[in-house]
PDB file of C-alpha atoms in Angstrom:
ATOM      1  CA  UNK A 261       8.548   4.507 -11.750  1.00  0.00           C
ATOM      2  CA  UNK A 262       5.681   2.164 -12.337  1.00  0.00           C
ATOM      3  CA  UNK A 263       6.619  -1.459 -11.784  1.00  0.00           C
ATOM      4  CA  UNK A 264       4.236  -4.448 -12.262  1.00  0.00           C
ATOM      5  CA  UNK A 265       4.993  -7.816 -10.357  1.00  0.00           C
ATOM      6  CA  UNK A 266       2.484 -10.073 -11.873  1.00  0.00           C
ATOM      7  CA  UNK A 267       1.355 -13.091  -9.869  1.00  0.00           C
ATOM      8  CA  UNK A 268      -2.350 -13.611 -10.931  1.00  0.00           C
ATOM      9  CA  UNK A 269      -5.061 -11.628 -12.693  1.00  0.00           C
ATOM     10  CA  UNK A 270      -7.474 -11.873  -9.874  1.00  0.00           C
ATOM     11  CA  UNK A 271      -6.404  -9.515  -7.150  1.00  0.00           C
ATOM     12  CA  UNK A 272      -4.362  -6.328  -7.618  1.00  0.00           C
ATOM     13  CA  UNK A 273      -2.608  -4.282  -4.859  1.00  0.00           C
ATOM     14  CA  UNK A 274      -0.748  -1.031  -5.070  1.00  0.00           C
ATOM     15  CA  UNK A 275       2.345   0.277  -3.175  1.00  0.00           C
ATOM     16  CA  UNK A 276       3.213   3.953  -3.266  1.00  0.00           C
ATOM     17  CA  UNK A 277       6.536   5.237  -1.933  1.00  0.00           C
ATOM     18  CA  UNK A 278       8.865   7.716  -3.309  1.00  0.00           C
ATOM     19  CA  UNK A 279      11.769   5.402  -2.492  1.00  0.00           C
ATOM     20  CA  UNK A 280      12.143   2.996  -5.323  1.00  0.00           C
ATOM     21  CA  UNK A 281      14.374   0.646  -3.189  1.00  0.00           C
ATOM     22  CA  UNK A 282      11.491   0.220  -0.780  1.00  0.00           C
ATOM     23  CA  UNK A 283       9.035  -0.163  -3.576  1.00  0.00           C
ATOM     24  CA  UNK A 284      10.968  -3.089  -5.011  1.00  0.00           C
ATOM     25  CA  UNK A 285      11.589  -4.524  -1.636  1.00  0.00           C
ATOM     26  CA  UNK A 286       8.034  -4.480  -0.510  1.00  0.00           C
ATOM     27  CA  UNK A 287       6.910  -5.878  -3.784  1.00  0.00           C
ATOM     28  CA  UNK A 288       9.357  -8.663  -3.604  1.00  0.00           C
ATOM     29  CA  UNK A 289       8.275  -9.519  -0.008  1.00  0.00           C
ATOM     30  CA  UNK A 290       4.572  -9.313  -1.134  1.00  0.00           C
ATOM     31  CA  UNK A 291       5.292 -11.722  -3.897  1.00  0.00           C
ATOM     32  CA  UNK A 292       6.163 -14.377  -1.335  1.00  0.00           C
ATOM     33  CA  UNK A 293       3.293 -13.573   0.708  1.00  0.00           C
ATOM     34  CA  UNK A 294       0.338 -13.513  -1.817  1.00  0.00           C
ATOM     35  CA  UNK A 295      -0.753 -14.242  -5.153  1.00  0.00           C
ATOM     36  CA  UNK A 296      -1.993 -10.794  -5.726  1.00  0.00           C
ATOM     37  CA  UNK A 297      -0.694  -8.601  -8.692  1.00  0.00           C
ATOM     38  CA  UNK A 298       1.434  -5.789  -7.265  1.00  0.00           C
ATOM     39  CA  UNK A 299       1.624  -2.292  -8.804  1.00  0.00           C
ATOM     40  CA  UNK A 300       4.286   0.003  -7.677  1.00  0.00           C
ATOM     41  CA  UNK A 301       4.171   3.818  -7.966  1.00  0.00           C
ATOM     42  CA  UNK A 302       6.971   6.235  -6.832  1.00  0.00           C
ATOM     43  CA  UNK A 303       4.613   9.250  -7.447  1.00  0.00           C
ATOM     44  CA  UNK A 304       1.526   9.718  -5.443  1.00  0.00           C
ATOM     45  CA  UNK A 305       0.074  11.693  -8.183  1.00  0.00           C
ATOM     46  CA  UNK A 306       0.624   8.839 -10.743  1.00  0.00           C
ATOM     47  CA  UNK A 307      -0.880   6.327  -8.219  1.00  0.00           C
ATOM     48  CA  UNK A 308      -3.918   8.617  -7.780  1.00  0.00           C
ATOM     49  CA  UNK A 309      -4.319   8.847 -11.451  1.00  0.00           C
ATOM     50  CA  UNK A 310      -4.275   5.038 -11.650  1.00  0.00           C
ATOM     51  CA  UNK A 311      -6.466   4.579  -8.912  1.00  0.00           C
ATOM     52  CA  UNK A 312      -9.104   7.159 -10.192  1.00  0.00           C
ATOM     53  CA  UNK A 313      -9.056   5.542 -13.631  1.00  0.00           C
ATOM     54  CA  UNK A 314     -10.297   2.203 -12.131  1.00  0.00           C
ATOM     55  CA  UNK A 315     -11.077   2.586  -8.488  1.00  0.00           C
ATOM     56  CA  UNK A 316     -12.672  -0.981  -7.958  1.00  0.00           C
ATOM     57  CA  UNK A 317      -9.396  -2.696  -9.374  1.00  0.00           C
ATOM     58  CA  UNK A 318      -7.494  -2.460  -6.141  1.00  0.00           C
ATOM     59  CA  UNK A 319      -8.018  -4.722  -3.009  1.00  0.00           C
ATOM     60  CA  UNK A 320      -5.224  -2.977  -1.040  1.00  0.00           C
ATOM     61  CA  UNK A 321      -3.236   0.301  -1.244  1.00  0.00           C
ATOM     62  CA  UNK A 322      -0.014   0.726   1.038  1.00  0.00           C
ATOM     63  CA  UNK A 323       1.292   4.138   0.931  1.00  0.00           C
ATOM     64  CA  UNK A 324       4.237   6.018   2.524  1.00  0.00           C
ATOM     65  CA  UNK A 325       3.372   9.216   4.413  1.00  0.00           C
ATOM     66  CA  UNK A 326       6.393  11.622   3.545  1.00  0.00           C
ATOM     67  CA  UNK A 327       6.350  12.089  -0.026  1.00  0.00           C
ATOM     68  CA  UNK A 328       6.701  14.983  -2.543  1.00  0.00           C
ATOM     69  CA  UNK A 329       3.718  16.341  -4.355  1.00  0.00           C
ATOM     70  CA  UNK A 330       1.412  14.869  -1.781  1.00  0.00           C
ATOM     71  CA  UNK A 331       1.686  13.152   1.531  1.00  0.00           C
ATOM     72  CA  UNK A 332       0.063   9.740   2.182  1.00  0.00           C
ATOM     73  CA  UNK A 333      -2.736  11.212   4.401  1.00  0.00           C
ATOM     74  CA  UNK A 334      -3.780  13.447   1.530  1.00  0.00           C
ATOM     75  CA  UNK A 335      -3.578  10.322  -0.914  1.00  0.00           C
ATOM     76  CA  UNK A 336      -5.634   8.451   1.459  1.00  0.00           C
ATOM     77  CA  UNK A 337      -8.132  11.183   1.569  1.00  0.00           C
ATOM     78  CA  UNK A 338      -8.397  11.556  -2.102  1.00  0.00           C
ATOM     79  CA  UNK A 339      -8.567   7.746  -2.747  1.00  0.00           C
ATOM     80  CA  UNK A 340     -11.495   7.454  -0.011  1.00  0.00           C
ATOM     81  CA  UNK A 341     -13.218  10.353  -1.689  1.00  0.00           C
ATOM     82  CA  UNK A 342     -13.293   8.073  -4.844  1.00  0.00           C
ATOM     83  CA  UNK A 343     -13.810   4.627  -3.034  1.00  0.00           C
ATOM     84  CA  UNK A 344     -14.874   5.094   0.611  1.00  0.00           C
ATOM     85  CA  UNK A 345     -14.323   1.372   1.611  1.00  0.00           C
ATOM     86  CA  UNK A 346     -10.759   1.132   0.097  1.00  0.00           C
ATOM     87  CA  UNK A 347      -8.394  -0.708   2.152  1.00  0.00           C
ATOM     88  CA  UNK A 348      -5.367   1.433   2.746  1.00  0.00           C
ATOM     89  CA  UNK A 349      -2.326   1.002   4.931  1.00  0.00           C
ATOM     90  CA  UNK A 350       0.117   3.676   6.120  1.00  0.00           C
ATOM     91  CA  UNK A 351       3.816   2.465   5.810  1.00  0.00           C
ATOM     92  CA  UNK A 352       5.915   5.276   7.485  1.00  0.00           C
ATOM     93  CA  UNK A 353       9.227   5.913   9.301  1.00  0.00           C
ATOM     94  CA  UNK A 354       8.186   9.364  10.538  1.00  0.00           C
ATOM     95  CA  UNK A 355       7.297   8.225  13.894  1.00  0.00           C
ATOM     96  CA  UNK A 356       4.504  11.008  14.040  1.00  0.00           C
ATOM     97  CA  UNK A 357       1.690   8.535  13.840  1.00  0.00           C
ATOM     98  CA  UNK A 358       0.137   6.155  16.535  1.00  0.00           C
ATOM     99  CA  UNK A 359      -2.231   3.421  15.394  1.00  0.00           C
ATOM    100  CA  UNK A 360      -5.229   5.682  16.568  1.00  0.00           C
ATOM    101  CA  UNK A 361      -4.042   8.744  14.468  1.00  0.00           C
ATOM    102  CA  UNK A 362      -3.556   6.589  11.364  1.00  0.00           C
ATOM    103  CA  UNK A 363      -7.138   4.964  11.890  1.00  0.00           C
ATOM    104  CA  UNK A 364      -8.387   8.616  12.456  1.00  0.00           C
ATOM    105  CA  UNK A 365      -6.849   9.672   9.139  1.00  0.00           C
ATOM    106  CA  UNK A 366      -8.533   6.853   7.397  1.00  0.00           C
ATOM    107  CA  UNK A 367      -5.935   4.126   7.312  1.00  0.00           C
ATOM    108  CA  UNK A 368      -6.801   0.540   8.199  1.00  0.00           C
ATOM    109  CA  UNK A 369      -3.311  -0.224   9.378  1.00  0.00           C
ATOM    110  CA  UNK A 370      -0.197   1.402  10.414  1.00  0.00           C
ATOM    111  CA  UNK A 371       3.272  -0.188   9.741  1.00  0.00           C
ATOM    112  CA  UNK A 372       6.202   1.793  11.364  1.00  0.00           C
ATOM    113  CA  UNK A 373       9.194   1.382   9.058  1.00  0.00           C
ATOM    114  CA  UNK A 374      11.411  -0.434   9.326  1.00  0.00           C
ATOM    115  CA  UNK A 375       8.781  -3.036  10.091  1.00  0.00           C
ATOM    116  CA  UNK A 376       9.451  -6.706  10.326  1.00  0.00           C
ATOM    117  CA  UNK A 377       7.636  -9.008   7.675  1.00  0.00           C
ATOM    118  CA  UNK A 378       5.632 -10.410  10.604  1.00  0.00           C
ATOM    119  CA  UNK A 379       4.025  -7.030  11.160  1.00  0.00           C
ATOM    120  CA  UNK A 380       3.251  -6.838   7.448  1.00  0.00           C
ATOM    121  CA  UNK A 381       1.734 -10.378   7.653  1.00  0.00           C
ATOM    122  CA  UNK A 382      -0.293  -9.628  10.685  1.00  0.00           C
ATOM    123  CA  UNK A 383      -1.666  -6.315   9.206  1.00  0.00           C
ATOM    124  CA  UNK A 384      -2.807  -8.242   6.030  1.00  0.00           C
ATOM    125  CA  UNK A 385      -4.358 -11.043   8.035  1.00  0.00           C
ATOM    126  CA  UNK A 386      -6.145  -8.440  10.413  1.00  0.00           C
ATOM    127  CA  UNK A 387      -7.560  -6.971   7.266  1.00  0.00           C
ATOM    128  CA  UNK A 388      -8.823 -10.328   5.962  1.00  0.00           C
ATOM    129  CA  UNK A 389      -6.542 -10.231   2.933  1.00  0.00           C
ATOM    130  CA  UNK A 390      -5.523 -13.651   1.450  1.00  0.00           C
ATOM    131  CA  UNK A 391      -1.711 -14.490   2.245  1.00  0.00           C
ATOM    132  CA  UNK A 392       0.364 -17.420   2.026  1.00  0.00           C
ATOM    133  CA  UNK A 393       2.604 -18.150   5.052  1.00  0.00           C
ATOM    134  CA  UNK A 394       6.129 -18.617   3.969  1.00  0.00           C
ATOM    135  CA  UNK A 395       9.389 -18.502   5.751  1.00  0.00           C
ATOM    136  CA  UNK A 396       9.365 -14.829   5.183  1.00  0.00           C
ATOM    137  CA  UNK A 397       6.372 -14.413   7.367  1.00  0.00           C
ATOM    138  CA  UNK A 398       7.771 -16.192  10.254  1.00  0.00           C
TER     139      UNK A 398
END
């Protein structure tokens, strides 16, 4: 599934998760927090292909950990090989990662599923990404 939630042409974020309901929910939440265009991928391989085609296009990538084809750590590693400064968040329900382990794996932030919207807002703000405070972020 490739879904595009368009808000502006200036900023583009990518979400990668094999659960399409999570993709749509997170895209809807982000729609209320930012003016970024959000691209959703249920396949890490498809996400990597899109990223590889235009690596400078994405300001942020948010990826799940446990996915078929390739896990989030491998996706992060491959994206960083293409664009070493890429901002990548890990969103996982595995419980395997600490913030330090996620950082050592190359992630800028860890979001433990299910995470409150306030945690997402804090991670975005901590990364210096533009967000618009709304009632969802409270």
